[in-house]
């Protein structure tokens, strides 16, 4: 039984893009994500971080190896209980904020009162209450990303995957959104996997940071952060924070240099 | 397979499918409705050697050249002016779009009443077909210029003239060529329709006259020649268009 | 808001001014009022011709023909657009055809269509359909091309099937461009069919205008002309307003 201990697990996963160029994008790699853990994954650009997330979410099939979630093999479809937040704005521009958040609940066939209650709760939690009837285009990028997070949150996923969700936002908004994410993680008790290219973001938010090599991406180190569960963005002023990011960078620097060389070649 | 070779093969495949469909139409309806591809090409070649055909072609060509020149100049100048004056553009754009959607053929009797039968009416009719799209595309090209380009021009302290020559013109040229391509096609359409109704000269007249005299061979051959000429002219403008859009 | 009002006011002033200028031109005798009826005369003639009932059959016939050609063109155009989007190889192969389609004055085929199908409604429907459907297909392609991939990923995360993805995500995402296509298709079908009736047919609004011209019946001619222009403009304006509302919601203005 491959997935017994971990909430989600990858064993010997590779991803190869066939075709004339034949790009070996990922792996082989193994990964165990513990139930309730907040795991961040950092790596140089092009190392296959997003591919890793797609495999775990069931959006892409591995070329070899296996992906498991809650003791079931992930194959072809997104398993029940998984929520995904993307870097790009994935809000539906033709729906109001409230209808965006209700989208998944309506598909699940819940009754109207229950939908309304859960949508209101999610909107309130994400600070979107007064924008319920606005359209996404009327909101800032940060607020739109909140809509996407609320749309995921409202379905009560047990495993939340985030693919550079704050990559398009400014630094201050990112810090505040990080706090939101920690709050959400504590309240739901969900397992969280955050893909990011920002070392400080990974160091500030996660219980554990996985560092990936240049393409084809493999894990070269796992760095535990040691933060208490009840934390927020103010940890950036803790003395350990500097040491932590420095440690991550010492792992990552040679890989980033290699990645730049690959890009030039 | 190389890209040009692939394109050539695809174009030949399309041509083959169209020819088969044409032959099918002939088999279905017989020679009273349409002449078959091979016979039509032979007759078209014969037409190309006859002086009378060239008189009609010259009549169409002259009207087309006049109408295209007038529509292009009016459209580009009008589009530039409107594009630089935002308010006027906002006011007129939907009006122009609505005029584009109107069946302009209903206006042809008015044009005949105003200009009389003959070349001026055909030219005017061609112009009202062709002028709107080139105006609209020029307008949107001017409005679509990224403001940072104009700010760069100011930082480089270009004179208005230099700005026009080195920034504005290159930025809108590609879209204007797209507009001119549409303008050409629609002007041609306008001129031909004009010739079909109340005219004794031109290719449009030959097409409609062939039907009225049960000379289907003439109609089919002239339609073929018009289509080939239109596609060739379009290919030429399209090649320019795509080169400019790439650059 | 006030800017939108200023633009709208300017537009009304422009149209009213043009109509008033035409009226003056005719009434002052600068243009012979027999050659060009003043707008007020056209409106009166339109009301009279419509009220007389002599063209009711032609109006119905033209509108039915347009409706059939337009409906077929939209359905076929969306289907072809979706097919070409799903089959990029076929799409690349058909590129030269699509690029030169509207360069060909399609109307020159109309006399041949009459020879093929006879002097009835079929060649008109074929002409209207052929004029409209490719515009619909190309607008569909634009809409599908512009649908962000991340929305399709979001659909998969919500575990929507193919049909639901198409209906709940792709269709609304592409709807502004689809509306543009619908607007063009209606205009092109109407233009093609009126022109066909005008040049070669035995009934319909276009035919009645040409007939009135040939029999020097200027009042009927101008009345029907105004009617056709008003109907075309009203349909276009309604679709344009709908399209703008959808687009404005997307752009947040």
PDB file of N, CA and C in Angstrom, chain A residues 204-244:
ATOM      1  N   UNK A 204       8.640  32.243   5.507  1.00  0.00           N
ATOM      2  CA  UNK A 204       7.707  32.857   6.445  1.00  0.00           C
ATOM      3  C   UNK A 204       6.475  31.986   6.686  1.00  0.00           C
ATOM      4  N   UNK A 205       5.994  31.283   5.638  1.00  0.00           N
ATOM      5  CA  UNK A 205       4.688  30.642   5.742  1.00  0.00           C
ATOM      6  C   UNK A 205       4.750  29.177   6.146  1.00  0.00           C
ATOM      7  N   UNK A 206       5.787  28.448   5.700  1.00  0.00           N
ATOM      8  CA  UNK A 206       5.709  26.990   5.727  1.00  0.00           C
ATOM      9  C   UNK A 206       6.219  26.393   7.030  1.00  0.00           C
ATOM     10  N   UNK A 207       5.790  25.129   7.291  1.00  0.00           N
ATOM     11  CA  UNK A 207       6.417  24.323   8.328  1.00  0.00           C
ATOM     12  C   UNK A 207       7.738  23.774   7.809  1.00  0.00           C
ATOM     13  N   UNK A 208       7.776  23.518   6.507  1.00  0.00           N
ATOM     14  CA  UNK A 208       8.892  22.805   5.908  1.00  0.00           C
ATOM     15  C   UNK A 208       9.019  23.312   4.473  1.00  0.00           C
ATOM     16  N   UNK A 209      10.248  23.535   4.027  1.00  0.00           N
ATOM     17  CA  UNK A 209      10.464  24.037   2.675  1.00  0.00           C
ATOM     18  C   UNK A 209      11.233  22.998   1.871  1.00  0.00           C
ATOM     19  N   UNK A 210      10.653  22.555   0.751  1.00  0.00           N
ATOM     20  CA  UNK A 210      11.364  21.659  -0.148  1.00  0.00           C
ATOM     21  C   UNK A 210      12.084  22.480  -1.215  1.00  0.00           C
ATOM     22  N   UNK A 211      13.398  22.201  -1.392  1.00  0.00           N
ATOM     23  CA  UNK A 211      14.179  22.948  -2.381  1.00  0.00           C
ATOM     24  C   UNK A 211      14.418  22.049  -3.586  1.00  0.00           C
ATOM     25  N   UNK A 212      14.072  22.552  -4.768  1.00  0.00           N
ATOM     26  CA  UNK A 212      14.224  21.729  -5.974  1.00  0.00           C
ATOM     27  C   UNK A 212      15.452  22.139  -6.774  1.00  0.00           C
ATOM     28  N   UNK A 213      15.990  21.178  -7.527  1.00  0.00           N
ATOM     29  CA  UNK A 213      17.145  21.431  -8.379  1.00  0.00           C
ATOM     30  C   UNK A 213      16.690  22.045  -9.691  1.00  0.00           C
ATOM     31  N   UNK A 214      17.651  22.476 -10.498  1.00  0.00           N
ATOM     32  CA  UNK A 214      17.332  22.922 -11.856  1.00  0.00           C
ATOM     33  C   UNK A 214      16.802  21.732 -12.659  1.00  0.00           C
ATOM     34  N   UNK A 215      16.223  22.012 -13.826  1.00  0.00           N
ATOM     35  CA  UNK A 215      15.581  20.984 -14.632  1.00  0.00           C
ATOM     36  C   UNK A 215      16.518  19.831 -14.980  1.00  0.00           C
ATOM     37  N   UNK A 216      16.115  18.590 -14.923  1.00  0.00           N
ATOM     38  CA  UNK A 216      14.811  18.102 -14.444  1.00  0.00           C
ATOM     39  C   UNK A 216      14.708  18.162 -12.924  1.00  0.00           C
ATOM     40  N   UNK A 217      13.660  18.785 -12.404  1.00  0.00           N
ATOM     41  CA  UNK A 217      13.550  19.097 -10.983  1.00  0.00           C
ATOM     42  C   UNK A 217      13.507  17.870 -10.085  1.00  0.00           C
ATOM     43  N   UNK A 218      14.353  17.903  -9.046  1.00  0.00           N
ATOM     44  CA  UNK A 218      14.382  16.877  -7.993  1.00  0.00           C
ATOM     45  C   UNK A 218      14.486  17.605  -6.672  1.00  0.00           C
ATOM     46  N   UNK A 219      14.122  16.960  -5.587  1.00  0.00           N
ATOM     47  CA  UNK A 219      14.308  17.613  -4.290  1.00  0.00           C
ATOM     48  C   UNK A 219      15.750  17.428  -3.842  1.00  0.00           C
ATOM     49  N   UNK A 220      16.432  18.551  -3.534  1.00  0.00           N
ATOM     50  CA  UNK A 220      17.813  18.437  -3.055  1.00  0.00           C
ATOM     51  C   UNK A 220      17.892  18.676  -1.552  1.00  0.00           C
ATOM     52  N   UNK A 221      16.857  19.269  -0.964  1.00  0.00           N
ATOM     53  CA  UNK A 221      16.880  19.462   0.488  1.00  0.00           C
ATOM     54  C   UNK A 221      15.478  19.732   0.988  1.00  0.00           C
ATOM     55  N   UNK A 222      15.220  19.357   2.231  1.00  0.00           N
ATOM     56  CA  UNK A 222      13.997  19.762   2.924  1.00  0.00           C
ATOM     57  C   UNK A 222      14.417  20.509   4.179  1.00  0.00           C
ATOM     58  N   UNK A 223      13.991  21.752   4.319  1.00  0.00           N
ATOM     59  CA  UNK A 223      14.430  22.577   5.439  1.00  0.00           C
ATOM     60  C   UNK A 223      13.234  22.854   6.348  1.00  0.00           C
ATOM     61  N   UNK A 224      13.240  22.337   7.588  1.00  0.00           N
ATOM     62  CA  UNK A 224      12.158  22.670   8.512  1.00  0.00           C
ATOM     63  C   UNK A 224      12.331  24.085   9.052  1.00  0.00           C
ATOM     64  N   UNK A 225      11.226  24.813   9.213  1.00  0.00           N
ATOM     65  CA  UNK A 225      11.350  26.200   9.668  1.00  0.00           C
ATOM     66  C   UNK A 225      11.265  26.318  11.184  1.00  0.00           C
ATOM     67  N   UNK A 226      10.515  25.431  11.824  1.00  0.00           N
ATOM     68  CA  UNK A 226      10.428  25.469  13.278  1.00  0.00           C
ATOM     69  C   UNK A 226       9.526  26.552  13.830  1.00  0.00           C
ATOM     70  N   UNK A 227       8.714  27.209  12.969  1.00  0.00           N
ATOM     71  CA  UNK A 227       7.792  28.223  13.489  1.00  0.00           C
ATOM     72  C   UNK A 227       6.662  27.555  14.247  1.00  0.00           C
ATOM     73  N   UNK A 228       6.084  28.270  15.264  1.00  0.00           N
ATOM     74  CA  UNK A 228       4.884  27.738  15.907  1.00  0.00           C
ATOM     75  C   UNK A 228       3.703  27.790  14.934  1.00  0.00           C
ATOM     76  N   UNK A 229       2.679  26.973  15.204  1.00  0.00           N
ATOM     77  CA  UNK A 229       1.518  26.959  14.324  1.00  0.00           C
ATOM     78  C   UNK A 229       0.834  28.335  14.298  1.00  0.00           C
ATOM     79  N   UNK A 230       0.865  29.006  15.408  1.00  0.00           N
ATOM     80  CA  UNK A 230       0.196  30.302  15.517  1.00  0.00           C
ATOM     81  C   UNK A 230       1.180  31.414  15.170  1.00  0.00           C
ATOM     82  N   UNK A 231       1.377  31.668  13.876  1.00  0.00           N
ATOM     83  CA  UNK A 231       2.375  32.647  13.439  1.00  0.00           C
ATOM     84  C   UNK A 231       1.749  33.603  12.433  1.00  0.00           C
ATOM     85  N   UNK A 232       2.453  34.688  12.137  1.00  0.00           N
ATOM     86  CA  UNK A 232       2.010  35.559  11.049  1.00  0.00           C
ATOM     87  C   UNK A 232       3.223  36.232  10.409  1.00  0.00           C
ATOM     88  N   UNK A 233       2.973  37.211   9.544  1.00  0.00           N
ATOM     89  CA  UNK A 233       4.059  37.757   8.732  1.00  0.00           C
ATOM     90  C   UNK A 233       5.111  38.475   9.568  1.00  0.00           C
ATOM     91  N   UNK A 234       4.810  38.697  10.860  1.00  0.00           N
ATOM     92  CA  UNK A 234       5.810  39.394  11.668  1.00  0.00           C
ATOM     93  C   UNK A 234       7.042  38.533  11.942  1.00  0.00           C
ATOM     94  N   UNK A 235       6.972  37.228  11.623  1.00  0.00           N
ATOM     95  CA  UNK A 235       8.169  36.396  11.801  1.00  0.00           C
ATOM     96  C   UNK A 235       9.336  36.904  10.952  1.00  0.00           C
ATOM     97  N   UNK A 236       9.059  37.741   9.956  1.00  0.00           N
ATOM     98  CA  UNK A 236      10.169  38.226   9.123  1.00  0.00           C
ATOM     99  C   UNK A 236      11.169  39.032   9.955  1.00  0.00           C
ATOM    100  N   UNK A 237      10.729  39.544  11.121  1.00  0.00           N
ATOM    101  CA  UNK A 237      11.663  40.318  11.945  1.00  0.00           C
ATOM    102  C   UNK A 237      12.397  39.439  12.959  1.00  0.00           C
ATOM    103  N   UNK A 238      12.047  38.147  13.025  1.00  0.00           N
ATOM    104  CA  UNK A 238      12.751  37.260  13.953  1.00  0.00           C
ATOM    105  C   UNK A 238      14.165  37.022  13.449  1.00  0.00           C
ATOM    106  N   UNK A 239      15.146  36.906  14.366  1.00  0.00           N
ATOM    107  CA  UNK A 239      16.530  36.711  13.928  1.00  0.00           C
ATOM    108  C   UNK A 239      16.711  35.413  13.130  1.00  0.00           C
ATOM    109  N   UNK A 240      15.916  34.348  13.471  1.00  0.00           N
ATOM    110  CA  UNK A 240      16.074  33.081  12.742  1.00  0.00           C
ATOM    111  C   UNK A 240      15.663  33.212  11.278  1.00  0.00           C
ATOM    112  N   UNK A 241      14.805  34.189  10.996  1.00  0.00           N
ATOM    113  CA  UNK A 241      14.268  34.309   9.637  1.00  0.00           C
ATOM    114  C   UNK A 241      15.390  34.551   8.630  1.00  0.00           C
ATOM    115  N   UNK A 242      16.312  35.463   8.987  1.00  0.00           N
ATOM    116  CA  UNK A 242      17.435  35.752   8.104  1.00  0.00           C
ATOM    117  C   UNK A 242      18.280  34.516   7.861  1.00  0.00           C
ATOM    118  N   UNK A 243      18.544  33.790   8.931  1.00  0.00           N
ATOM    119  CA  UNK A 243      19.360  32.582   8.813  1.00  0.00           C
ATOM    120  C   UNK A 243      18.667  31.554   7.926  1.00  0.00           C
ATOM    121  N   UNK A 244      17.352  31.480   8.086  1.00  0.00           N
ATOM    122  CA  UNK A 244      16.572  30.503   7.325  1.00  0.00           C
ATOM    123  C   UNK A 244      16.623  30.796   5.824  1.00  0.00           C
TER     124      UNK A 244
END
